[in-house]
PDB file of C-alpha atoms in Angstrom:
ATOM      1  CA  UNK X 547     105.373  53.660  74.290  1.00  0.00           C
ATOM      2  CA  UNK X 548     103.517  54.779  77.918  1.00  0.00           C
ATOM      3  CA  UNK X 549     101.044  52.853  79.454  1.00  0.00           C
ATOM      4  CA  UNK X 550      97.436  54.285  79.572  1.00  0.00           C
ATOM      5  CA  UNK X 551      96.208  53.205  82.317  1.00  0.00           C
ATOM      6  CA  UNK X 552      92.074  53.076  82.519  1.00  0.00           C
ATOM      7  CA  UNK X 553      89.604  55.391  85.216  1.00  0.00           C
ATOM      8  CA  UNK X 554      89.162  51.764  87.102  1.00  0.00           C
ATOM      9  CA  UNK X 555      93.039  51.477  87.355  1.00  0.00           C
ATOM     10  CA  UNK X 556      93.116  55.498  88.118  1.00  0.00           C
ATOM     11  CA  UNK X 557      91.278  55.524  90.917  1.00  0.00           C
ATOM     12  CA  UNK X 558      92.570  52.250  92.669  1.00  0.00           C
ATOM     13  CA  UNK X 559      96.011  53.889  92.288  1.00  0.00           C
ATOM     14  CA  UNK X 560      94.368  56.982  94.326  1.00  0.00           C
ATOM     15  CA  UNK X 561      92.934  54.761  97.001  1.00  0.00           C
ATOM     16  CA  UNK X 562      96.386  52.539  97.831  1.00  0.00           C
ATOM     17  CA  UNK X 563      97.609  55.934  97.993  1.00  0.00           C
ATOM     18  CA  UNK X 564      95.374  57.590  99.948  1.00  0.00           C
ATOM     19  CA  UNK X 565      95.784  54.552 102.114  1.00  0.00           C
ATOM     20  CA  UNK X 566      99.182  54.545 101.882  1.00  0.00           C
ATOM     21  CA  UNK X 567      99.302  58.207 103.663  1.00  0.00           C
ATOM     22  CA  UNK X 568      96.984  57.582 106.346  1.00  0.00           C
ATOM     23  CA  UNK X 569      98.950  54.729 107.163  1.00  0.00           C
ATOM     24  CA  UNK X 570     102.115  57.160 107.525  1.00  0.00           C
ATOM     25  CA  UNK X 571     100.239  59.908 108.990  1.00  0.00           C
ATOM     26  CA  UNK X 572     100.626  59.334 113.266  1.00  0.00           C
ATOM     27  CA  UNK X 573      98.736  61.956 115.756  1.00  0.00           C
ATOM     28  CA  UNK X 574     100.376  63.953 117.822  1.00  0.00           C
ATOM     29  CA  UNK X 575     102.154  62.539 120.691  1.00  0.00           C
ATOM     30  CA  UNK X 576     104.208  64.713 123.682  1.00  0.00           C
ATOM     31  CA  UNK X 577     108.042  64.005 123.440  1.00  0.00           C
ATOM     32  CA  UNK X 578     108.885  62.229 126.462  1.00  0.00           C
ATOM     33  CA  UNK X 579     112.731  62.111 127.687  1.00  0.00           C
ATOM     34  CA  UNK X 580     114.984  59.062 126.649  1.00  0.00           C
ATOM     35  CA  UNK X 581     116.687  57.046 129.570  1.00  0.00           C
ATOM     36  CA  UNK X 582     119.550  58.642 129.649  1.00  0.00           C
ATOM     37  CA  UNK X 583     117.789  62.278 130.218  1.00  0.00           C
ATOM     38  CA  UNK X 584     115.763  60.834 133.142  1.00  0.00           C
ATOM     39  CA  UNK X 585     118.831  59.315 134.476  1.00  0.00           C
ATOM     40  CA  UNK X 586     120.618  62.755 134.478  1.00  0.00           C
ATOM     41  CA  UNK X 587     117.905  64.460 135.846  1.00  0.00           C
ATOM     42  CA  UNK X 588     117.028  61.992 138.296  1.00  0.00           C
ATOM     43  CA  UNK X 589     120.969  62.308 139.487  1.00  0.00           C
ATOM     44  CA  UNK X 590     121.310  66.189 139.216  1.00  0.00           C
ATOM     45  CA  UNK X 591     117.682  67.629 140.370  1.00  0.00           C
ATOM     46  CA  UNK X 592     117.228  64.613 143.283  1.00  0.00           C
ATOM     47  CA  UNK X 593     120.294  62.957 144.284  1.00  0.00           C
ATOM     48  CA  UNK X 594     122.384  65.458 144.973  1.00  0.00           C
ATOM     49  CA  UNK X 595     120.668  68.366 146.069  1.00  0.00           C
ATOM     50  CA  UNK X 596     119.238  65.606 148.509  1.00  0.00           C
ATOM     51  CA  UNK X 597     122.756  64.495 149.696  1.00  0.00           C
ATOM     52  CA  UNK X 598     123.831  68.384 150.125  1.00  0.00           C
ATOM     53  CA  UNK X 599     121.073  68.715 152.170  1.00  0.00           C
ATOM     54  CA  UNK X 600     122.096  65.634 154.368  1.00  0.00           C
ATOM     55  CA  UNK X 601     125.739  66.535 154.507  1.00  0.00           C
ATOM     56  CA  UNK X 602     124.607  70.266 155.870  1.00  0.00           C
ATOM     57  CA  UNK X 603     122.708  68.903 158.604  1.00  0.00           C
ATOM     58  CA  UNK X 604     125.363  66.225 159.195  1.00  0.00           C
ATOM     59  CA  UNK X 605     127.932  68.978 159.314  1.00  0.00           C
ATOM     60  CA  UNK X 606     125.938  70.860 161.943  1.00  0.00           C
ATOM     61  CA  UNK X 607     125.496  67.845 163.961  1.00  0.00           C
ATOM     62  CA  UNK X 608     129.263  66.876 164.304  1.00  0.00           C
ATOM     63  CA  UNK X 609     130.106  70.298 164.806  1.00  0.00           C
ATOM     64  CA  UNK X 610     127.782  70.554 167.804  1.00  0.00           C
ATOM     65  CA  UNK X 611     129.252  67.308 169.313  1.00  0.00           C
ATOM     66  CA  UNK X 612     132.649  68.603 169.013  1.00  0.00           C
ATOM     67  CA  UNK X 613     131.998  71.455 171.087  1.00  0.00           C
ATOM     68  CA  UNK X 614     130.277  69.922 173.734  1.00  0.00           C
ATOM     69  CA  UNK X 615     132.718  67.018 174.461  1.00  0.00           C
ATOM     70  CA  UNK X 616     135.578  68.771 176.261  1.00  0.00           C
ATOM     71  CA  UNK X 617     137.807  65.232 176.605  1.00  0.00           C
ATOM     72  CA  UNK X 618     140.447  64.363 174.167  1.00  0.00           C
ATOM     73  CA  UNK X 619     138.958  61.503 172.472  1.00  0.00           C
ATOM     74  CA  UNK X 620     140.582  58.574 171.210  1.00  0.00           C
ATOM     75  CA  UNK X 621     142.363  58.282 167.961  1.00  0.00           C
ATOM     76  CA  UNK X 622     140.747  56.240 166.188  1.00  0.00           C
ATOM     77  CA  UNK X 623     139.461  55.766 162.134  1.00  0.00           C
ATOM     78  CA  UNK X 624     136.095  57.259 163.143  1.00  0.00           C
ATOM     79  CA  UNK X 625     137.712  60.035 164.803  1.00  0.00           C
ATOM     80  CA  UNK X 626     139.692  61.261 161.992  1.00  0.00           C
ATOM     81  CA  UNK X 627     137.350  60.753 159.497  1.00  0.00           C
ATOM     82  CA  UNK X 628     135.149  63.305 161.565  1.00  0.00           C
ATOM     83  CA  UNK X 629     137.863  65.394 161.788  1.00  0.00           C
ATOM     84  CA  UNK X 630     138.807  65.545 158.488  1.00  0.00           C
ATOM     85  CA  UNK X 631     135.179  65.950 157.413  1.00  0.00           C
ATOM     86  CA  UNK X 632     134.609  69.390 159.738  1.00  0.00           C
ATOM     87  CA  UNK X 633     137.778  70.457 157.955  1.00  0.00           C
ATOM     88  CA  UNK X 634     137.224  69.990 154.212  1.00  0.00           C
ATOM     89  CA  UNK X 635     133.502  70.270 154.132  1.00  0.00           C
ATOM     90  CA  UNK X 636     133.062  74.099 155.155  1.00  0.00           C
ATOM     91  CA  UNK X 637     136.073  74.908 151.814  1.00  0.00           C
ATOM     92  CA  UNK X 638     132.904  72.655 149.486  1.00  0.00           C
ATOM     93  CA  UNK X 639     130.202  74.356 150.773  1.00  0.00           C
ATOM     94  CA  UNK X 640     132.217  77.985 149.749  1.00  0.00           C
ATOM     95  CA  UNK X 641     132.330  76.525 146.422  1.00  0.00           C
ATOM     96  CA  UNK X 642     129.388  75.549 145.707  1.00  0.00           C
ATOM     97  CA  UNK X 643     127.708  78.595 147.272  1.00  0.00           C
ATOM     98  CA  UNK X 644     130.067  80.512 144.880  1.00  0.00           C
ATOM     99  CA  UNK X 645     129.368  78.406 142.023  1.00  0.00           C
ATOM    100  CA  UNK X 646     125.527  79.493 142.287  1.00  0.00           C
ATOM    101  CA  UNK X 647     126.149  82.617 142.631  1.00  0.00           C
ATOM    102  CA  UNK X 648     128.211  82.455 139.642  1.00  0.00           C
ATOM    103  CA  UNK X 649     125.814  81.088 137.381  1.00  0.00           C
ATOM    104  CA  UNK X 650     122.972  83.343 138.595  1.00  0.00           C
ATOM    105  CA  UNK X 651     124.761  86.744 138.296  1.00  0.00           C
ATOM    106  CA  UNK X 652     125.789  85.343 134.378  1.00  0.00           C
ATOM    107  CA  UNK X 653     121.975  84.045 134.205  1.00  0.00           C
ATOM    108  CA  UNK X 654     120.592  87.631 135.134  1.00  0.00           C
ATOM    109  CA  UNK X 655     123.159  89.763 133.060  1.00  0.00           C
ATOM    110  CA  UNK X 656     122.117  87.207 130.214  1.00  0.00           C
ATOM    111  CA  UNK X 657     125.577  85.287 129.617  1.00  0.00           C
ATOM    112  CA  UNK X 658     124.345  81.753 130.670  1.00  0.00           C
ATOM    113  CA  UNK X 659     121.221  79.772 129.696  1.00  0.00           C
ATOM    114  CA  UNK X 660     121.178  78.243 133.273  1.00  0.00           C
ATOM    115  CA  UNK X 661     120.740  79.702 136.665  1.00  0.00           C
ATOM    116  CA  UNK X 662     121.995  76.703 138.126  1.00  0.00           C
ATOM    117  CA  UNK X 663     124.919  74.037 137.708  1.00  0.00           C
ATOM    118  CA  UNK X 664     122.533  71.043 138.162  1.00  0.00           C
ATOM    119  CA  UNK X 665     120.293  72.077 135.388  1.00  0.00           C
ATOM    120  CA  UNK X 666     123.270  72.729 133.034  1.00  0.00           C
ATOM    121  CA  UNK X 667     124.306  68.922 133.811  1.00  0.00           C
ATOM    122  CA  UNK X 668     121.001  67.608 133.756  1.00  0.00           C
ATOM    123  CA  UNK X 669     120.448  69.406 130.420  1.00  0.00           C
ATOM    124  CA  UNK X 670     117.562  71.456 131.219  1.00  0.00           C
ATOM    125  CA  UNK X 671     117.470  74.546 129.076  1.00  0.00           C
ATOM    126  CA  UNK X 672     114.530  77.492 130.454  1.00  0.00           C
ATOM    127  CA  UNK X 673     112.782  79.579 127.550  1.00  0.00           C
ATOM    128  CA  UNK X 674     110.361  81.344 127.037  1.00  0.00           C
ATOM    129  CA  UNK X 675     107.465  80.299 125.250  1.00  0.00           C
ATOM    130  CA  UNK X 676     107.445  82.593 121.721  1.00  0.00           C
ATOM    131  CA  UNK X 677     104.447  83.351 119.227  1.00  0.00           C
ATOM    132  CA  UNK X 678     106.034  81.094 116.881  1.00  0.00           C
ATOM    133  CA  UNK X 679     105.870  78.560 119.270  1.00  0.00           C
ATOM    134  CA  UNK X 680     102.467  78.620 120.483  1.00  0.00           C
ATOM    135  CA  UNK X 681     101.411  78.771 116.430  1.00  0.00           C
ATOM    136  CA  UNK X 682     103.097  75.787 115.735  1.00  0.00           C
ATOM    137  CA  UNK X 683     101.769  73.457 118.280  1.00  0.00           C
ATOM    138  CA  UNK X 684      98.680  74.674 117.324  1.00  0.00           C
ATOM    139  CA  UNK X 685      99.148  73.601 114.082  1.00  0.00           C
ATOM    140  CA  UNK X 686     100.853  70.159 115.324  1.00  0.00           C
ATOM    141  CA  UNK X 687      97.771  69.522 117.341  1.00  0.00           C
ATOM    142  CA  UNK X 688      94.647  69.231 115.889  1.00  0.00           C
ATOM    143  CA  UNK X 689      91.339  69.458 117.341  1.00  0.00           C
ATOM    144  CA  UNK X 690      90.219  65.750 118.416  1.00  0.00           C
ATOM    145  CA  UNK X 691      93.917  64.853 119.765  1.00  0.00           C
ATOM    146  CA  UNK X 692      93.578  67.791 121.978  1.00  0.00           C
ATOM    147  CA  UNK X 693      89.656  67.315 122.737  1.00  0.00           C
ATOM    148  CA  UNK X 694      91.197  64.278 124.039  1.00  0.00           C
ATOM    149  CA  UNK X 695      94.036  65.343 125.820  1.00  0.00           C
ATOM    150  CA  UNK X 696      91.442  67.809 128.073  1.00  0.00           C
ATOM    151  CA  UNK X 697      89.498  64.972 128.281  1.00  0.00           C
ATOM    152  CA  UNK X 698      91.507  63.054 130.091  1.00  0.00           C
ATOM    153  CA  UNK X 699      92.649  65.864 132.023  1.00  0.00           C
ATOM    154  CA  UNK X 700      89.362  66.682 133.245  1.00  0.00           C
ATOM    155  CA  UNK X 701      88.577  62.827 134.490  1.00  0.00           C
ATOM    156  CA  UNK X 702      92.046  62.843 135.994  1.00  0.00           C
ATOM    157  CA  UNK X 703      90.931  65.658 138.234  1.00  0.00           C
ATOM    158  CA  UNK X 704      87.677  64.132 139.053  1.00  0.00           C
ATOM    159  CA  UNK X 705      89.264  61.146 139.899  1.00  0.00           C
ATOM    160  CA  UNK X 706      91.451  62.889 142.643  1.00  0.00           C
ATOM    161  CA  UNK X 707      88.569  64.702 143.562  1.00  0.00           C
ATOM    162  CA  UNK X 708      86.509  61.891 144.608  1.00  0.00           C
ATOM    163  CA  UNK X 709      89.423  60.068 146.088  1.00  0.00           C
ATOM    164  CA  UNK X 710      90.120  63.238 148.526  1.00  0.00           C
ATOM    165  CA  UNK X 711      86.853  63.487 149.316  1.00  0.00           C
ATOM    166  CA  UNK X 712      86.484  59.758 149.818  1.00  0.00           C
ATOM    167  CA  UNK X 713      89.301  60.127 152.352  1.00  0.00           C
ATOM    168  CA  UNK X 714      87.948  62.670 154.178  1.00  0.00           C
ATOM    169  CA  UNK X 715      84.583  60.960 154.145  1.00  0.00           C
ATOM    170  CA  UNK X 716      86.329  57.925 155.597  1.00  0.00           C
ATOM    171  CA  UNK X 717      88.728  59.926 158.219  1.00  0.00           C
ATOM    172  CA  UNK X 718      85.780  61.599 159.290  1.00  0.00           C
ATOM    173  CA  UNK X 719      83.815  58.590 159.508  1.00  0.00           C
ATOM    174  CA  UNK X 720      86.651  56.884 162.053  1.00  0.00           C
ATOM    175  CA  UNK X 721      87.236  59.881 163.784  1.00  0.00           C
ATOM    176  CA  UNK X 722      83.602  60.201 164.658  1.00  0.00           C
ATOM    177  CA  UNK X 723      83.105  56.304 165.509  1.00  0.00           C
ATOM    178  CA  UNK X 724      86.255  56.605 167.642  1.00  0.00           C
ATOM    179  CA  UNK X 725      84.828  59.134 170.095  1.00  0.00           C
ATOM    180  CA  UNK X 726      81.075  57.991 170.101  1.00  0.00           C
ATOM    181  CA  UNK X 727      82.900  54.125 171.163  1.00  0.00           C
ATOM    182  CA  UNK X 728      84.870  55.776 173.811  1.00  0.00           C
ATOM    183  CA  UNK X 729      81.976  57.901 175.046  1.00  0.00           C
ATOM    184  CA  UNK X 730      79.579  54.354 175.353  1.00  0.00           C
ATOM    185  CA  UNK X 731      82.431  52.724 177.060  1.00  0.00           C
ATOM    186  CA  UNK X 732      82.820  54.980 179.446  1.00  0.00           C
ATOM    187  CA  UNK X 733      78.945  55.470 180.130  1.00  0.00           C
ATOM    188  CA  UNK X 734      79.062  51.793 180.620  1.00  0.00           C
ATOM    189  CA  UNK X 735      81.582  51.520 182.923  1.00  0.00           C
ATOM    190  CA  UNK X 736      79.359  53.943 185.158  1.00  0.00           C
ATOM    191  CA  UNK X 737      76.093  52.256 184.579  1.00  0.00           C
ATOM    192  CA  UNK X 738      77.766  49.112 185.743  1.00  0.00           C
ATOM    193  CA  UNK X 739      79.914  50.642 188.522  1.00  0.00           C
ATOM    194  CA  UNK X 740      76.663  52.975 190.431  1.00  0.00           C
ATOM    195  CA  UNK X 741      75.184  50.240 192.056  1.00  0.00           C
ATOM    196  CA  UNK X 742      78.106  47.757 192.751  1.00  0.00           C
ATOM    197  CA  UNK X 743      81.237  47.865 194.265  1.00  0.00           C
ATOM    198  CA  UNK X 744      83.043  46.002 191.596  1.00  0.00           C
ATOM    199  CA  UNK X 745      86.730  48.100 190.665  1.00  0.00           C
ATOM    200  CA  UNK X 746      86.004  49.870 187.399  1.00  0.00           C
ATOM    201  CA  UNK X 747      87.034  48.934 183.925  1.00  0.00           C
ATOM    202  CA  UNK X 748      89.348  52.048 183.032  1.00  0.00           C
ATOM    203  CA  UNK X 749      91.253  51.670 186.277  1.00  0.00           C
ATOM    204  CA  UNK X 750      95.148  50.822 185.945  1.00  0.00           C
ATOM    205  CA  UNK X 751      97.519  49.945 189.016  1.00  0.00           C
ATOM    206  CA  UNK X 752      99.135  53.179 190.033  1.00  0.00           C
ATOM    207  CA  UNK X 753     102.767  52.666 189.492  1.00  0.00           C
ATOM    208  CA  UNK X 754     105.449  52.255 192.245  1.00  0.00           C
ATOM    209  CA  UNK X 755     107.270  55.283 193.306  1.00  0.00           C
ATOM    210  CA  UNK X 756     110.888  55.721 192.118  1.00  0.00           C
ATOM    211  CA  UNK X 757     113.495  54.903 195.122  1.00  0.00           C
ATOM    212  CA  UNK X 758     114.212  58.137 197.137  1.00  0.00           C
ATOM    213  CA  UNK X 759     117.867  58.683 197.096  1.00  0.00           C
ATOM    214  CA  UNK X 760     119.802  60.604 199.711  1.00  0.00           C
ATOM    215  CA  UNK X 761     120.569  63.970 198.820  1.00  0.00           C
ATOM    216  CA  UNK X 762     122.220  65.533 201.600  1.00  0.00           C
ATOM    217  CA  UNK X 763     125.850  64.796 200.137  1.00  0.00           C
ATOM    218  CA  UNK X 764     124.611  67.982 197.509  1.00  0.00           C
ATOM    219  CA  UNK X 765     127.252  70.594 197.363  1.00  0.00           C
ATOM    220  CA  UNK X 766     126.218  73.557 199.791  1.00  0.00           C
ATOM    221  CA  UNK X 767     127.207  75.936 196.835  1.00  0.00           C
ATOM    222  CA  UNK X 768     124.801  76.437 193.740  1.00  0.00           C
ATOM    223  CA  UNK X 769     126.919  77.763 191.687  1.00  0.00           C
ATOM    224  CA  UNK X 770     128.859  73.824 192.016  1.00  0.00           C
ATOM    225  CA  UNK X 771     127.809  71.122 189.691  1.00  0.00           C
ATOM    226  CA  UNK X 772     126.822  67.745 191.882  1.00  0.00           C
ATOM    227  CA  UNK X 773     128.419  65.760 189.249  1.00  0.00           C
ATOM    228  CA  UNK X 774     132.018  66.409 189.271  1.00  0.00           C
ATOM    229  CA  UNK X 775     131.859  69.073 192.569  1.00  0.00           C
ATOM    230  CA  UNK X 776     133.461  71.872 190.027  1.00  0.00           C
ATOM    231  CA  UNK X 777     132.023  75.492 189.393  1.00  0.00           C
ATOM    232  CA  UNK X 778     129.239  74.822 186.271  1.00  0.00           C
ATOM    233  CA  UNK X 779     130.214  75.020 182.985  1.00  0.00           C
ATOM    234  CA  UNK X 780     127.149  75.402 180.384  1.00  0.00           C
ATOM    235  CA  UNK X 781     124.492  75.153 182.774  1.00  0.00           C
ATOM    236  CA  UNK X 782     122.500  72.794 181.886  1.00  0.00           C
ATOM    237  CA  UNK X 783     118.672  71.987 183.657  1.00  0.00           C
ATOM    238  CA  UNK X 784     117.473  68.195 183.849  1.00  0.00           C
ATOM    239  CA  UNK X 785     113.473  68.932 182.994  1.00  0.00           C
ATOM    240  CA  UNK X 786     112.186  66.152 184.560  1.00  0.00           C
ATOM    241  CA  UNK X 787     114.212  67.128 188.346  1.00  0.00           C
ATOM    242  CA  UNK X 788     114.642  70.609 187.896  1.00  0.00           C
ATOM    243  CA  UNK X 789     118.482  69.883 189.056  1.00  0.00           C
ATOM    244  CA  UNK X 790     121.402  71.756 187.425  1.00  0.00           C
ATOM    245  CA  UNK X 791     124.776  69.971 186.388  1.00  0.00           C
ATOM    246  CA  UNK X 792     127.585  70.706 184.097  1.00  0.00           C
ATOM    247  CA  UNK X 793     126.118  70.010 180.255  1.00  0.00           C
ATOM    248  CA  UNK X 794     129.166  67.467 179.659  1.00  0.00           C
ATOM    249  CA  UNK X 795     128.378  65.637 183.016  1.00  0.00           C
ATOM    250  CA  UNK X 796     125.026  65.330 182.885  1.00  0.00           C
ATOM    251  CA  UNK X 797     124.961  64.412 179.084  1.00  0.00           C
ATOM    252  CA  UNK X 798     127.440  61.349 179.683  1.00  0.00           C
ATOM    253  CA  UNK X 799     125.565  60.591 182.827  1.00  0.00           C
ATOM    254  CA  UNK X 800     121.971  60.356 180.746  1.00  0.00           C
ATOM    255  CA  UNK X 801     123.554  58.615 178.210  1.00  0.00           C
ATOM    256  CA  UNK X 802     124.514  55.612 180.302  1.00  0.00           C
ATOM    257  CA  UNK X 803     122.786  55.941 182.975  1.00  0.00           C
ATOM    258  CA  UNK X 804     118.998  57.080 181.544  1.00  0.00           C
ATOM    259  CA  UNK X 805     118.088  58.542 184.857  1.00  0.00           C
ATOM    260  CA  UNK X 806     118.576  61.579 187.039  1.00  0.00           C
ATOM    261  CA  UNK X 807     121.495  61.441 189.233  1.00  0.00           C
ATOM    262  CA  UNK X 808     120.289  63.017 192.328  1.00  0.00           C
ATOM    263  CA  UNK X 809     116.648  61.682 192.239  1.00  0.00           C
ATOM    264  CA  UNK X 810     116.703  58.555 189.976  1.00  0.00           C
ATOM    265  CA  UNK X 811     113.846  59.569 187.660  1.00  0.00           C
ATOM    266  CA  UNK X 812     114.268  58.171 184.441  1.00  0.00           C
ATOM    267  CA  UNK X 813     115.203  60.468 182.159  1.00  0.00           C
ATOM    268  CA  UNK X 814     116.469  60.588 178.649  1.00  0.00           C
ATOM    269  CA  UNK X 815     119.079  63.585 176.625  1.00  0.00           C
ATOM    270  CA  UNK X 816     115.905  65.115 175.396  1.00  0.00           C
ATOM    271  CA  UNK X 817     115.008  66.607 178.680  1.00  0.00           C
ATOM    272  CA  UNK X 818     118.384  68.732 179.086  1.00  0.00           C
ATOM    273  CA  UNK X 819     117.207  72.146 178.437  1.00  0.00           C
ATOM    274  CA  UNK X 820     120.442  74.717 178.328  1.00  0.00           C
ATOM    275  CA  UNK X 821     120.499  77.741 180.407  1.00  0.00           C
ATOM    276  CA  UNK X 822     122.133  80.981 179.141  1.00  0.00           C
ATOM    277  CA  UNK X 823     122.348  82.989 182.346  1.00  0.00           C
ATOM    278  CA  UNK X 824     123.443  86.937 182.513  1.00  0.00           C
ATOM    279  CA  UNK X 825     126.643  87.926 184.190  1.00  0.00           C
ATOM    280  CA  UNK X 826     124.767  90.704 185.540  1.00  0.00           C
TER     281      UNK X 826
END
């Protein structure tokens, strides 16, 4: 025979339940990747597009060395690994150039999802955003959650706000201080220099001349390179002399030497400046 159960009982049995589903009931939260999707992406939209980019300019380096050292060099690990490098990198770069273009010609006649290998490995699928979509998130989210979510948006924004204008308050502020402190040293340095003979407080020791070498051994002929007393190959300038040598000379010379050859003046490889000068 069933159980009648009384309007008391009745109506605690609505309440548990009505408990019950508020309990289950969770607001909506954004989906955020798992570990393993971070990892990948991390790995395929970072690391290596990051470690292309470093072997290109790597590539370019070596291959720029190898063309200005005209002496066999020695044989050694190094060597060979360099070598081997210049060879086999420029048959990887075709194929990865090729592979994007691959997947972007499929991508734009619509046979691929992905305009790009690393997003196919990192699992990174583009779409577009459909009416069916944007209905159900509206229905997902309800009004408070997303009141919320713009919310915190909105103080997020006023919180980088205030710290880029703080910044610029405070780099204003030190840039400012910075010249008016310069400025009163300086006007003290005349106050207490007009009426005394005392040396001033800016004033530095002026540094020694370099050593004047003897340049009359320089070849009579321009056109020779003082270095090696052979017609100039790659006619290089030193900036900081305004002499002209042999680019392999004078970038050996610089190297071990850090100074100018025919005047002594320090000088470092960033002051060779090459000259490309018309056979006509």
């Amino acid at each position: 025979m069933p159980k009648v159960k009384r309007k008391e009982e009745i109506d605690n049995d609505e309440t548990l339940l009505g408990a019950t589903e508020r309990e289950t009931h969770k607001p909506f939260t954004f989906l955020h990747l798992s570990r393993s999707e971070r990892l990948r992406s991390l790995l395929f939209l970072v690391v290596v597009p990051y470690v292309k980019y470093r072997c290109d300019q790597l590539y370019e380096k070596m291959s720029l060395d190898q063309q200005n050292i005209s002496q066999p060099q020695s044989d050694s690990l190094k060597v060979r690994l360099c070598r081997a490098f210049l060879a086999i990198y420029p048959v990887i770069h075709m194929v990865w150039k090729g592979t994007l273009f691959a997947y972007q010609m499929a991508y734009v006649f619509g046979k691929s999802f992905h305009h790009s290998p690393l997003l196919r490995f990192s699992g990174v699928l583009l779409q577009n955003l459909t009416q069916s979509d944007i209905e159900s998130f509206s229905q997902i989210v309800d009004a408070p959650t997303l009141r919320q979510l713009l919310n915190e948006r909105r103080l997020k924004e006023l919180l980088l706000t205030l710290a880029v204008k703080s910044f610029s308050a405070v780099s204003l502020f030190l840039s400012t201080g910075l010249s008016v402190g310069i400025f009163f040293l300086q006007f003290l340095d005349w106050w207490y220099t007009r009426d005394h003979d005392a040396v001033s407080l800016l004033a530095l020791p002026k540094p020694d001349c370099p050593e004047q070498r003897d340049i009359s051994n320089l070849p009579k002929v321009v056109s020779i390179c003082p270095l090696c007393n052979k017609m100039r190959t790659n006619d290089t300038v030193l900036a900081v002399t305004g002499y002209v040598f042999c680019y392999p000379c004078i970038f050996r010379y610089v190297k071990e030497k850090g100074c100018c050859p025919v005047t002594g003046y320090p000088a470092t490889a960033d002051h060779l400046v090459r000259l490309f000068l018309s056979d006509v």
